[in-house]
CSV table of C-alpha atoms in Angstrom, one decimal:
chain,number,residue,atom,x,y,z
A,166,UNK,CA,18.2,-6.1,10.1
A,167,UNK,CA,15.3,-4.3,9.8
A,168,UNK,CA,12.1,-6.6,7.9
A,169,UNK,CA,11.1,-3.5,6.0
A,170,UNK,CA,9.7,-5.6,3.0
A,171,UNK,CA,7.6,-8.8,5.8
A,172,UNK,CA,4.3,-7.9,5.8
A,173,UNK,CA,1.7,-6.4,8.3
A,174,UNK,CA,-1.0,-5.3,7.3
A,175,UNK,CA,-4.0,-6.9,8.6
A,176,UNK,CA,-6.2,-9.7,6.7
A,177,UNK,CA,-9.9,-8.9,6.8
A,178,UNK,CA,-10.7,-12.3,8.3
A,179,UNK,CA,-8.4,-11.5,11.5
A,180,UNK,CA,-10.0,-7.9,11.6
A,181,UNK,CA,-13.2,-9.3,12.5
A,182,UNK,CA,-12.5,-12.2,14.5
A,183,UNK,CA,-10.9,-9.7,17.2
A,184,UNK,CA,-12.5,-7.8,19.9
A,185,UNK,CA,-13.6,-4.0,18.7
A,186,UNK,CA,-12.8,-2.0,21.5
A,187,UNK,CA,-15.0,1.7,21.8
A,188,UNK,CA,-13.4,4.8,21.1
A,189,UNK,CA,-13.6,5.7,24.4
A,190,UNK,CA,-10.6,3.1,25.4
A,191,UNK,CA,-8.8,4.7,23.1
A,192,UNK,CA,-8.5,7.4,24.6
A,193,UNK,CA,-7.8,5.9,27.9
A,194,UNK,CA,-4.7,4.3,26.2
A,195,UNK,CA,-1.6,5.1,26.6
A,196,UNK,CA,0.3,2.7,24.3
A,197,UNK,CA,3.5,4.1,25.1
A,198,UNK,CA,5.0,0.7,24.3
A,199,UNK,CA,3.9,-0.6,20.5
A,200,UNK,CA,0.8,-0.8,19.3
A,201,UNK,CA,0.2,-4.0,16.8
A,202,UNK,CA,-0.9,-2.9,13.2
A,203,UNK,CA,-2.6,-5.6,12.5
A,204,UNK,CA,-4.6,-5.2,16.3
A,205,UNK,CA,-8.2,-2.6,16.3
A,206,UNK,CA,-7.7,0.1,19.2
A,207,UNK,CA,-11.1,1.7,18.7
A,208,UNK,CA,-10.1,4.4,17.1
A,209,UNK,CA,-11.8,4.2,13.8
A,210,UNK,CA,-14.4,6.4,15.1
A,211,UNK,CA,-13.4,8.6,16.7
A,212,UNK,CA,-15.8,11.9,17.5
A,213,UNK,CA,-14.4,15.4,17.0
A,214,UNK,CA,-14.0,16.1,20.6
A,215,UNK,CA,-11.8,13.1,20.7
A,216,UNK,CA,-9.5,14.8,17.7
A,217,UNK,CA,-8.7,18.1,18.9
A,218,UNK,CA,-6.2,17.7,21.1
A,219,UNK,CA,-3.8,15.4,19.4
A,220,UNK,CA,-4.3,16.6,16.5
A,221,UNK,CA,-3.6,19.8,18.0
A,222,UNK,CA,-0.5,18.8,19.1
A,223,UNK,CA,0.9,17.5,15.6
A,224,UNK,CA,0.0,20.6,14.1
A,225,UNK,CA,2.9,21.9,15.9
A,226,UNK,CA,5.2,19.4,13.6
A,227,UNK,CA,3.6,20.9,11.0
A,228,UNK,CA,4.9,24.3,12.0
A,229,UNK,CA,8.7,22.9,12.5
A,230,UNK,CA,8.9,21.4,9.1
A,231,UNK,CA,7.2,24.6,7.2
A,232,UNK,CA,10.1,26.8,9.4
A,233,UNK,CA,12.5,24.3,8.4
A,234,UNK,CA,11.2,24.3,4.3
A,235,UNK,CA,11.4,28.5,4.7
A,236,UNK,CA,14.0,28.7,5.8
A,237,UNK,CA,16.2,26.2,3.2
A,238,UNK,CA,15.0,28.3,0.4
A,239,UNK,CA,16.6,31.6,1.8
A,240,UNK,CA,19.5,29.3,2.8
A,241,UNK,CA,19.8,28.8,-0.7
A,242,UNK,CA,20.0,32.1,-1.9
A,243,UNK,CA,22.3,32.9,1.2
A,244,UNK,CA,24.8,30.1,-0.3
A,245,UNK,CA,24.4,31.4,-3.4
A,246,UNK,CA,25.9,34.5,-2.3
A,247,UNK,CA,28.2,33.8,0.8
A,248,UNK,CA,30.6,30.3,-1.2
A,249,UNK,CA,29.8,32.1,-4.9
A,250,UNK,CA,28.3,29.1,-6.5
A,251,UNK,CA,25.8,28.8,-9.1
A,252,UNK,CA,22.1,28.1,-9.3
A,253,UNK,CA,22.5,24.8,-10.5
A,254,UNK,CA,24.8,23.8,-7.4
A,255,UNK,CA,23.0,25.7,-4.7
A,256,UNK,CA,19.9,22.9,-5.6
A,257,UNK,CA,22.0,20.5,-3.8
A,258,UNK,CA,20.6,21.6,-0.8
A,259,UNK,CA,17.0,20.8,-2.1
A,260,UNK,CA,18.4,17.3,-3.1
A,261,UNK,CA,20.1,16.9,0.3
A,262,UNK,CA,17.3,17.7,2.0
A,263,UNK,CA,14.3,15.9,-0.4
A,264,UNK,CA,17.2,13.5,-0.6
A,265,UNK,CA,15.7,11.9,2.2
A,266,UNK,CA,12.4,11.8,1.8
A,267,UNK,CA,13.5,9.0,-1.1
A,268,UNK,CA,15.1,7.0,1.0
A,269,UNK,CA,13.0,7.0,4.9
A,270,UNK,CA,9.8,6.5,4.3
A,271,UNK,CA,10.1,3.7,2.3
A,272,UNK,CA,12.5,1.8,4.4
A,273,UNK,CA,13.1,2.5,8.1
A,274,UNK,CA,10.3,5.0,8.7
A,275,UNK,CA,7.6,3.4,6.9
A,276,UNK,CA,9.0,0.0,8.8
A,277,UNK,CA,8.8,2.1,11.7
A,278,UNK,CA,5.4,3.4,12.4
A,279,UNK,CA,3.6,0.3,11.1
A,280,UNK,CA,5.8,-1.7,14.0
A,281,UNK,CA,5.9,0.6,16.7
A,282,UNK,CA,2.8,3.6,15.6
A,283,UNK,CA,2.5,7.2,15.5
A,284,UNK,CA,4.0,8.1,18.7
A,285,UNK,CA,7.5,6.5,18.1
A,286,UNK,CA,7.0,7.5,15.1
A,287,UNK,CA,6.9,10.7,16.0
A,288,UNK,CA,9.7,10.6,19.1
A,289,UNK,CA,12.6,9.2,16.4
A,290,UNK,CA,11.8,12.2,13.8
A,291,UNK,CA,12.3,14.8,16.5
A,292,UNK,CA,15.3,12.9,17.7
A,293,UNK,CA,16.7,12.5,13.6
A,294,UNK,CA,15.3,16.3,13.3
A,295,UNK,CA,17.6,17.5,16.4
A,296,UNK,CA,20.4,15.7,15.8
A,297,UNK,CA,20.2,17.1,12.0
A,298,UNK,CA,20.5,20.4,13.5
A,299,UNK,CA,23.2,20.2,15.9
A,300,UNK,CA,25.0,19.3,12.8
A,301,UNK,CA,24.8,22.6,11.5
A,302,UNK,CA,27.2,24.1,14.2
A,303,UNK,CA,30.4,22.3,12.8
A,304,UNK,CA,29.1,23.2,9.3
A,305,UNK,CA,29.1,26.5,9.6
A,306,UNK,CA,32.0,27.4,11.6
A,307,UNK,CA,34.0,25.6,8.8
A,308,UNK,CA,32.2,27.3,6.3
A,309,UNK,CA,31.5,23.6,4.5
A,310,UNK,CA,28.9,23.4,1.5
A,311,UNK,CA,29.3,19.4,1.8
A,312,UNK,CA,28.8,19.6,5.5
A,313,UNK,CA,25.5,21.4,5.2
A,314,UNK,CA,24.5,19.4,2.4
A,315,UNK,CA,25.2,16.6,5.1
A,316,UNK,CA,23.6,18.2,8.0
A,317,UNK,CA,20.2,19.2,5.9
A,318,UNK,CA,20.1,15.2,4.7
A,319,UNK,CA,19.6,14.5,8.5
A,320,UNK,CA,17.4,17.0,8.9
A,321,UNK,CA,15.1,15.5,5.9
A,322,UNK,CA,15.6,12.4,7.4
A,323,UNK,CA,13.8,13.7,10.5
A,324,UNK,CA,11.8,15.6,8.8
A,325,UNK,CA,10.6,12.9,6.6
A,326,UNK,CA,9.8,10.3,9.4
A,327,UNK,CA,7.7,13.2,11.8
A,328,UNK,CA,6.2,13.4,7.7
A,329,UNK,CA,5.6,10.1,7.4
A,330,UNK,CA,3.3,9.8,10.7
A,331,UNK,CA,2.0,12.6,11.3
A,332,UNK,CA,-0.2,13.4,7.5
A,333,UNK,CA,-1.7,9.7,8.2
A,334,UNK,CA,-2.5,10.8,11.6
A,335,UNK,CA,-4.0,14.1,10.5
A,336,UNK,CA,-6.2,12.4,8.2
A,337,UNK,CA,-7.6,8.8,9.9
A,338,UNK,CA,-7.3,10.8,13.8
A,339,UNK,CA,-11.5,11.6,13.4
A,340,UNK,CA,-14.5,11.6,11.4
A,341,UNK,CA,-13.4,10.7,7.7
A,342,UNK,CA,-15.8,13.0,6.1
A,343,UNK,CA,-13.3,15.2,7.7
A,344,UNK,CA,-10.2,13.6,6.7
A,345,UNK,CA,-9.8,16.3,4.2
A,346,UNK,CA,-10.2,19.6,5.9
A,347,UNK,CA,-8.2,18.4,8.7
A,348,UNK,CA,-5.6,18.3,7.2
A,349,UNK,CA,-5.6,21.1,5.0
A,350,UNK,CA,-6.0,23.1,8.6
A,351,UNK,CA,-3.3,21.5,10.5
A,352,UNK,CA,-1.0,22.0,6.8
A,353,UNK,CA,-2.1,25.8,7.1
A,354,UNK,CA,0.5,26.4,10.1
A,355,UNK,CA,3.3,24.4,8.1
A,356,UNK,CA,2.4,27.4,6.0
A,357,UNK,CA,3.1,30.5,8.9
A,358,UNK,CA,5.7,28.5,9.7
A,359,UNK,CA,7.3,29.1,5.9
A,360,UNK,CA,5.9,32.7,6.4
A,361,UNK,CA,7.8,32.9,9.6
A,362,UNK,CA,11.2,31.5,8.2
A,363,UNK,CA,11.8,34.2,5.2
A,364,UNK,CA,10.7,37.0,7.0
A,365,UNK,CA,13.3,36.2,10.2
A,366,UNK,CA,15.9,35.1,8.1
A,367,UNK,CA,15.7,38.5,5.8
A,368,UNK,CA,15.5,40.5,8.9
A,369,UNK,CA,17.1,38.9,12.3
A,370,UNK,CA,19.4,35.8,10.7
A,371,UNK,CA,21.2,37.4,7.5
A,372,UNK,CA,21.1,41.0,7.8
A,373,UNK,CA,23.4,42.3,4.8
A,374,UNK,CA,26.2,43.1,7.3
A,375,UNK,CA,28.8,40.3,6.0
A,376,UNK,CA,27.3,38.5,3.5
A,377,UNK,CA,30.0,36.1,3.6
A,378,UNK,CA,28.9,35.6,7.5
A,379,UNK,CA,27.6,32.4,8.4
A,380,UNK,CA,27.5,32.5,12.2
A,381,UNK,CA,24.2,33.0,12.6
A,382,UNK,CA,23.4,30.0,10.8
A,383,UNK,CA,24.4,27.9,13.8
A,384,UNK,CA,23.2,29.7,16.1
A,385,UNK,CA,19.6,29.2,15.2
A,386,UNK,CA,19.9,25.5,14.4
A,387,UNK,CA,20.8,24.9,17.6
A,388,UNK,CA,18.2,26.5,18.7
A,389,UNK,CA,15.4,24.4,16.9
A,390,UNK,CA,17.8,21.4,18.0
A,391,UNK,CA,17.1,21.9,22.2
A,392,UNK,CA,13.3,23.0,21.3
A,393,UNK,CA,12.6,19.1,19.3
A,394,UNK,CA,14.2,17.5,21.5
A,395,UNK,CA,12.3,18.8,24.4
A,396,UNK,CA,9.2,18.3,22.0
A,397,UNK,CA,10.0,14.3,21.7
A,398,UNK,CA,9.7,14.7,25.7
A,399,UNK,CA,6.7,16.1,25.5
A,400,UNK,CA,5.0,13.1,22.8
A,401,UNK,CA,6.5,10.4,25.2
A,402,UNK,CA,4.2,11.4,27.9
A,403,UNK,CA,0.7,13.3,25.6
A,404,UNK,CA,-2.7,11.2,25.3
A,405,UNK,CA,-2.3,10.5,22.0
A,406,UNK,CA,-4.7,7.8,20.5
A,407,UNK,CA,-3.5,5.0,17.5
A,408,UNK,CA,-5.2,4.4,14.3
A,409,UNK,CA,-4.2,0.9,13.0
A,410,UNK,CA,-4.1,-0.3,9.8
A,411,UNK,CA,-6.8,-2.9,11.5
A,412,UNK,CA,-8.9,0.5,12.2
A,413,UNK,CA,-9.4,1.8,8.9
A,414,UNK,CA,-9.9,-1.9,7.4
A,415,UNK,CA,-13.0,-1.8,9.9
A,416,UNK,CA,-13.7,1.6,9.2
A,417,UNK,CA,-13.5,0.9,5.7
A,418,UNK,CA,-15.7,-2.2,5.1
A,419,UNK,CA,-18.2,0.2,7.4
A,420,UNK,CA,-18.3,2.9,5.1
A,421,UNK,CA,-18.3,0.6,1.9
A,422,UNK,CA,-22.4,0.7,1.1
A,423,UNK,CA,-22.1,4.5,0.1
A,424,UNK,CA,-18.4,4.0,-1.2
A,425,UNK,CA,-18.4,0.3,-3.2
A,426,UNK,CA,-15.4,-0.3,-1.0
A,427,UNK,CA,-14.0,-3.7,-2.0
A,428,UNK,CA,-10.8,-5.5,-0.1
A,429,UNK,CA,-7.8,-5.3,-2.9
A,430,UNK,CA,-4.4,-6.4,-3.1
A,431,UNK,CA,-1.6,-3.1,-3.0
A,432,UNK,CA,-1.0,-4.0,-6.6
A,433,UNK,CA,-4.4,-3.1,-7.6
A,434,UNK,CA,-4.5,0.7,-5.7
A,435,UNK,CA,-3.9,2.5,-9.5
A,436,UNK,CA,-5.0,5.3,-7.5
A,437,UNK,CA,-3.0,5.4,-4.8
A,438,UNK,CA,-0.4,4.8,-7.7
A,439,UNK,CA,-1.3,7.8,-9.8
A,440,UNK,CA,-1.7,9.9,-6.6
A,441,UNK,CA,2.6,9.8,-6.2
A,442,UNK,CA,3.0,10.3,-9.4
A,443,UNK,CA,1.9,13.1,-9.3
A,444,UNK,CA,2.5,14.5,-5.5
A,445,UNK,CA,6.4,13.0,-6.8
A,446,UNK,CA,6.2,15.8,-9.6
A,447,UNK,CA,3.6,18.4,-7.6
A,448,UNK,CA,6.5,18.7,-4.7
A,449,UNK,CA,9.3,18.6,-7.0
A,450,UNK,CA,7.7,21.7,-8.8
A,451,UNK,CA,6.9,23.8,-6.2
A,452,UNK,CA,10.4,23.7,-4.4
A,453,UNK,CA,11.8,24.3,-7.8
A,454,UNK,CA,9.9,27.6,-8.3
A,455,UNK,CA,10.9,28.4,-4.0
A,456,UNK,CA,14.4,27.7,-4.7
A,457,UNK,CA,14.2,30.4,-7.5
A,458,UNK,CA,11.7,32.8,-6.4
A,459,UNK,CA,14.2,35.2,-4.9
A,460,UNK,CA,16.7,35.0,-8.3
A,461,UNK,CA,14.1,35.0,-10.3
A,462,UNK,CA,12.6,38.3,-8.1
A,463,UNK,CA,16.2,40.1,-8.6
A,464,UNK,CA,16.5,39.0,-12.4
A,465,UNK,CA,12.5,39.8,-12.9
A,466,UNK,CA,12.5,43.5,-11.1
A,467,UNK,CA,16.4,44.4,-10.7
A,468,UNK,CA,15.9,44.3,-6.8
A,469,UNK,CA,18.3,43.3,-4.4
A,470,UNK,CA,18.4,40.1,-2.8
A,471,UNK,CA,16.7,41.6,0.6
A,472,UNK,CA,14.0,43.0,-1.1
A,473,UNK,CA,13.1,39.4,-3.2
A,474,UNK,CA,13.0,37.9,0.1
A,475,UNK,CA,10.4,40.4,1.0
A,476,UNK,CA,8.9,39.0,-1.7
A,477,UNK,CA,8.8,36.0,-1.3
A,478,UNK,CA,7.4,36.3,2.2
A,479,UNK,CA,4.3,37.5,0.7
A,480,UNK,CA,4.4,34.9,-1.4
A,481,UNK,CA,4.1,32.3,1.0
A,482,UNK,CA,1.4,34.5,3.2
A,483,UNK,CA,-0.7,33.8,0.0
A,484,UNK,CA,0.3,30.3,0.3
A,485,UNK,CA,-1.0,30.1,4.3
A,486,UNK,CA,-4.5,32.4,3.4
A,487,UNK,CA,-4.9,30.0,0.3
A,488,UNK,CA,-3.9,27.0,3.0
A,489,UNK,CA,-7.3,28.0,5.1
A,490,UNK,CA,-9.2,29.6,2.1
A,491,UNK,CA,-9.1,26.0,0.3
A,492,UNK,CA,-10.1,24.4,4.2
A,493,UNK,CA,-13.4,26.6,4.2
A,494,UNK,CA,-14.3,25.3,0.2
A,495,UNK,CA,-13.9,21.6,1.5
A,496,UNK,CA,-16.6,22.9,4.1
A,497,UNK,CA,-19.4,23.3,1.0
A,498,UNK,CA,-17.2,22.0,-2.1
A,499,UNK,CA,-16.2,18.5,-2.8
A,500,UNK,CA,-12.1,18.4,-2.0
A,501,UNK,CA,-12.1,16.6,-5.8
A,502,UNK,CA,-13.5,19.6,-6.9
A,503,UNK,CA,-11.2,22.4,-5.0
A,504,UNK,CA,-8.3,20.6,-6.2
A,505,UNK,CA,-9.6,20.4,-9.6
A,506,UNK,CA,-9.5,24.7,-9.7
A,507,UNK,CA,-6.6,25.3,-7.6
A,508,UNK,CA,-4.1,23.4,-10.3
A,509,UNK,CA,-5.8,24.9,-12.8
A,510,UNK,CA,-4.9,28.5,-10.9
A,511,UNK,CA,-0.8,26.8,-11.2
A,512,UNK,CA,-0.6,26.0,-14.8
A,513,UNK,CA,-2.2,29.6,-15.8
A,514,UNK,CA,-0.1,31.7,-13.7
A,515,UNK,CA,3.0,29.6,-13.6
A,516,UNK,CA,3.3,30.0,-17.8
A,517,UNK,CA,2.2,33.9,-17.3
A,518,UNK,CA,5.6,34.1,-15.0
A,519,UNK,CA,7.7,33.2,-18.2
A,520,UNK,CA,6.2,36.0,-20.3
A,521,UNK,CA,5.8,38.7,-18.5
A,522,UNK,CA,8.7,41.0,-17.5
A,523,UNK,CA,9.6,43.8,-14.2
A,524,UNK,CA,6.8,43.9,-11.1
A,525,UNK,CA,4.7,42.2,-13.0
A,526,UNK,CA,5.8,38.9,-13.4
A,527,UNK,CA,7.1,38.8,-9.8
A,528,UNK,CA,3.0,39.0,-9.0
A,529,UNK,CA,2.2,36.0,-11.6
A,530,UNK,CA,4.7,33.9,-9.5
A,531,UNK,CA,3.3,35.2,-6.1
A,532,UNK,CA,-0.3,33.8,-7.2
A,533,UNK,CA,1.8,31.2,-8.1
A,534,UNK,CA,1.9,30.1,-4.8
A,535,UNK,CA,-1.7,31.2,-3.4
A,536,UNK,CA,-3.2,28.5,-5.8
A,537,UNK,CA,-0.3,25.8,-4.5
A,538,UNK,CA,-1.6,26.0,-1.0
A,539,UNK,CA,-4.1,23.1,-1.5
A,540,UNK,CA,-2.6,21.1,-3.7
A,541,UNK,CA,-0.1,18.7,-1.4
A,542,UNK,CA,-2.6,17.6,1.7
A,543,UNK,CA,-5.6,17.3,-0.8
A,544,UNK,CA,-3.3,14.4,-3.3
A,545,UNK,CA,-2.4,13.0,0.3
A,546,UNK,CA,-5.4,12.8,1.5
A,547,UNK,CA,-7.8,12.1,-1.7
A,548,UNK,CA,-5.0,9.3,-2.3
A,549,UNK,CA,-5.1,7.2,0.9
A,550,UNK,CA,-8.9,7.0,0.5
A,551,UNK,CA,-10.4,3.5,0.9
A,552,UNK,CA,-6.8,1.9,1.0
A,553,UNK,CA,-7.6,0.1,4.6
A,554,UNK,CA,-5.5,-2.0,5.9
A,555,UNK,CA,-3.1,-0.8,3.8
A,556,UNK,CA,-2.8,3.0,4.8
A,557,UNK,CA,0.4,3.2,7.0
A,558,UNK,CA,2.1,2.0,3.9
A,559,UNK,CA,0.0,3.6,1.2
A,560,UNK,CA,1.0,7.0,3.6
A,561,UNK,CA,4.9,6.3,3.5
A,562,UNK,CA,4.7,5.7,-0.6
A,563,UNK,CA,3.0,9.2,-1.0
A,564,UNK,CA,5.6,11.0,2.0
A,565,UNK,CA,8.9,9.3,-0.8
A,566,UNK,CA,7.1,11.6,-3.5
A,567,UNK,CA,8.3,14.7,-1.5
A,568,UNK,CA,11.4,13.2,-2.6
A,569,UNK,CA,10.8,15.1,-6.3
A,570,UNK,CA,11.9,18.5,-4.5
A,571,UNK,CA,15.9,16.9,-4.7
A,572,UNK,CA,14.9,17.2,-8.6
A,573,UNK,CA,13.3,19.6,-10.2
A,574,UNK,CA,15.3,22.7,-8.4
A,575,UNK,CA,18.8,21.4,-9.6
A,576,UNK,CA,17.2,21.0,-13.4
A,577,UNK,CA,15.1,24.7,-12.7
A,578,UNK,CA,18.7,26.1,-11.6
A,579,UNK,CA,20.5,24.5,-14.8
A,580,UNK,CA,18.2,25.9,-16.9
A,581,UNK,CA,18.5,29.4,-15.3
A,582,UNK,CA,22.6,29.0,-15.6
A,583,UNK,CA,21.9,29.3,-19.1
A,584,UNK,CA,18.8,30.7,-20.3
A,585,UNK,CA,17.5,32.7,-17.1
A,586,UNK,CA,14.7,32.3,-14.6
A,587,UNK,CA,11.9,33.3,-16.8
A,588,UNK,CA,12.4,30.4,-19.4
A,589,UNK,CA,13.7,27.9,-16.2
A,590,UNK,CA,10.1,27.9,-15.1
A,591,UNK,CA,9.4,25.8,-17.8
A,592,UNK,CA,11.1,22.6,-15.0
A,593,UNK,CA,8.0,23.5,-12.8
A,594,UNK,CA,5.4,23.9,-15.6
A,595,UNK,CA,6.3,20.7,-16.8
A,596,UNK,CA,5.8,18.9,-13.8
A,597,UNK,CA,2.5,20.8,-12.8
A,598,UNK,CA,1.4,19.6,-15.7
A,599,UNK,CA,1.2,15.7,-14.9
A,600,UNK,CA,0.1,17.0,-11.2
A,601,UNK,CA,-2.6,18.2,-13.1
A,602,UNK,CA,-3.6,15.3,-14.6
A,603,UNK,CA,-4.4,13.6,-11.4
A,604,UNK,CA,-7.7,15.8,-10.6
A,605,UNK,CA,-8.9,15.3,-13.6
A,606,UNK,CA,-8.8,11.7,-12.5
A,607,UNK,CA,-9.9,12.1,-9.6
A,608,UNK,CA,-13.5,13.7,-11.1
A,609,UNK,CA,-13.8,11.1,-14.0
A,610,UNK,CA,-12.9,8.0,-12.7
A,611,UNK,CA,-12.9,8.1,-8.7
A,612,UNK,CA,-16.2,10.4,-7.6
A,613,UNK,CA,-18.3,7.9,-6.4
A,614,UNK,CA,-15.8,6.4,-4.0
A,615,UNK,CA,-14.4,10.2,-2.7
A,616,UNK,CA,-17.9,11.2,-2.3
A,617,UNK,CA,-18.9,8.0,-0.9
A,618,UNK,CA,-16.8,9.1,2.0
A,619,UNK,CA,-17.9,12.4,2.3
A,620,UNK,CA,-21.3,11.5,3.1
A,621,UNK,CA,-20.1,8.9,6.1
A,622,UNK,CA,-21.0,9.8,9.3
A,623,UNK,CA,-18.9,7.9,10.8
A,624,UNK,CA,-17.7,9.6,14.3
A,625,UNK,CA,-21.1,11.5,14.6
A,626,UNK,CA,-22.7,11.5,17.3
A,627,UNK,CA,-26.4,10.0,16.7
A,628,UNK,CA,-29.4,10.9,18.7
A,629,UNK,CA,-28.7,8.9,21.6
A,630,UNK,CA,-25.4,10.7,21.9
A,631,UNK,CA,-23.1,7.4,20.8
A,632,UNK,CA,-20.7,7.9,18.1
A,633,UNK,CA,-22.0,6.0,14.8
A,634,UNK,CA,-19.5,3.7,13.7
A,635,UNK,CA,-18.6,2.7,17.6
A,636,UNK,CA,-18.7,-0.6,19.4
A,637,UNK,CA,-21.4,0.8,21.6
A,638,UNK,CA,-23.7,2.3,18.7
A,639,UNK,CA,-23.4,-1.0,16.9
A,640,UNK,CA,-24.7,-2.4,20.1
A,641,UNK,CA,-26.6,0.1,21.1
A,642,UNK,CA,-28.4,-0.9,17.2
A,643,UNK,CA,-28.6,-5.1,17.5
A,644,UNK,CA,-30.3,-4.7,21.2
A,645,UNK,CA,-32.8,-2.5,19.5
A,646,UNK,CA,-33.2,-4.7,16.7
A,647,UNK,CA,-33.9,-8.0,19.0
A,648,UNK,CA,-36.2,-6.3,21.4
A,649,UNK,CA,-38.6,-5.9,18.5
A,650,UNK,CA,-38.3,-9.3,17.4
A,651,UNK,CA,-38.4,-11.2,21.1
A,652,UNK,CA,-34.6,-12.3,20.7
A,653,UNK,CA,-32.3,-12.3,23.1
A,654,UNK,CA,-28.6,-11.1,21.2
A,655,UNK,CA,-25.4,-12.9,21.0
A,656,UNK,CA,-21.9,-11.3,22.2
A,657,UNK,CA,-21.0,-12.1,18.5
A,658,UNK,CA,-24.1,-10.5,17.1
A,659,UNK,CA,-23.5,-7.2,19.2
A,660,UNK,CA,-20.3,-6.4,18.1
A,661,UNK,CA,-20.3,-6.8,14.5
């Protein structure tokens, strides 16, 4: 029995009683066995240079589940035509895929990342993903919709495990002031995968030769399975630093002068709880829009499914552009402002899509995808700001909120079956409205804390070339102070 409920977060006293490794030690240690979540690794003060390679490798994972997510939306329309099912029943694909997020992150996925560290969570997620991809072969042979749903559930279990580790890893691997920027850039490649998937689906995998032919599905996922198993081997040998909750507790304490951080029990992390609720409603609304986009385009502009898939690819292209644009804005603008601006755009254009017909309606929904771009990663990073020793558990809860994608598509499809796809957009509108309240809360209640992390210089080099926040930097500062006083420092004074 896995001790899912066992307390694995460190106490502050034990964090400060440990020897502090340097960031060089964090990069040199391979950690192929496992890492204690209560122990310091020195990764709390990684520099930009030290974090580039591991972040690049993990970014490949973002591309992978972007591809899987983009392919899922085309599969939805494909199954509606091939198997003659309703829009509400086709939403079962999203229910299977995103339902896995409700189970994995709060239980086994979250436990693996806290118990064994990021490396083994990456490997476990890739292996689960590969098994799910292989299961598509018999599902396609027997043309079983239930089989496809089961396969997607396993794929979703693997991807939720990957996301439980990849999102917090990107957010914490490097200088804290660049957290939002790093995750935004990495998730931009997830958006690129989402662009490529519908294009390949309409042009290669599912050509309009035989609308009932699902054989290409099995070959598509067989190739994906081979790739992810190979990637699991790569992650075993890759030099990946481990960032523990003890490291994050230390970093939060170092930033406390700017942020006003005070260690609190998990039950009092109200910003996290609001972020989970906002993420649940936002992802549900986003998936609801994506799942019905092609059919909405067919209804609104009277075009074919293939043309609707092309329109969706344009929307996903704007989604990718929006993420890169948001990342650029975050270099000159506070992330909480960027989130508020983009959510405002989402609200305006999703409402417009309900009333505008023809190609104009498709254009309104396409613009919604552009403004959706930065919302998920920005909610994630801003929600885990200041969690300290609760970072990994809090991150797993936010990833679990992705399960909102299991609820909204079926509700949207149910309304579409009875009232049409334009009216059905009222379901995502409700979800977006709840998510919109979160940036309002951040900009009115949490501004000082969030801005303090943005002003932090941890992970940047000082005039002596030492990383600020690293133990070597602290030793140097302590030595200079004692030299001025003519006193030789003790080991305890140097370390802290």
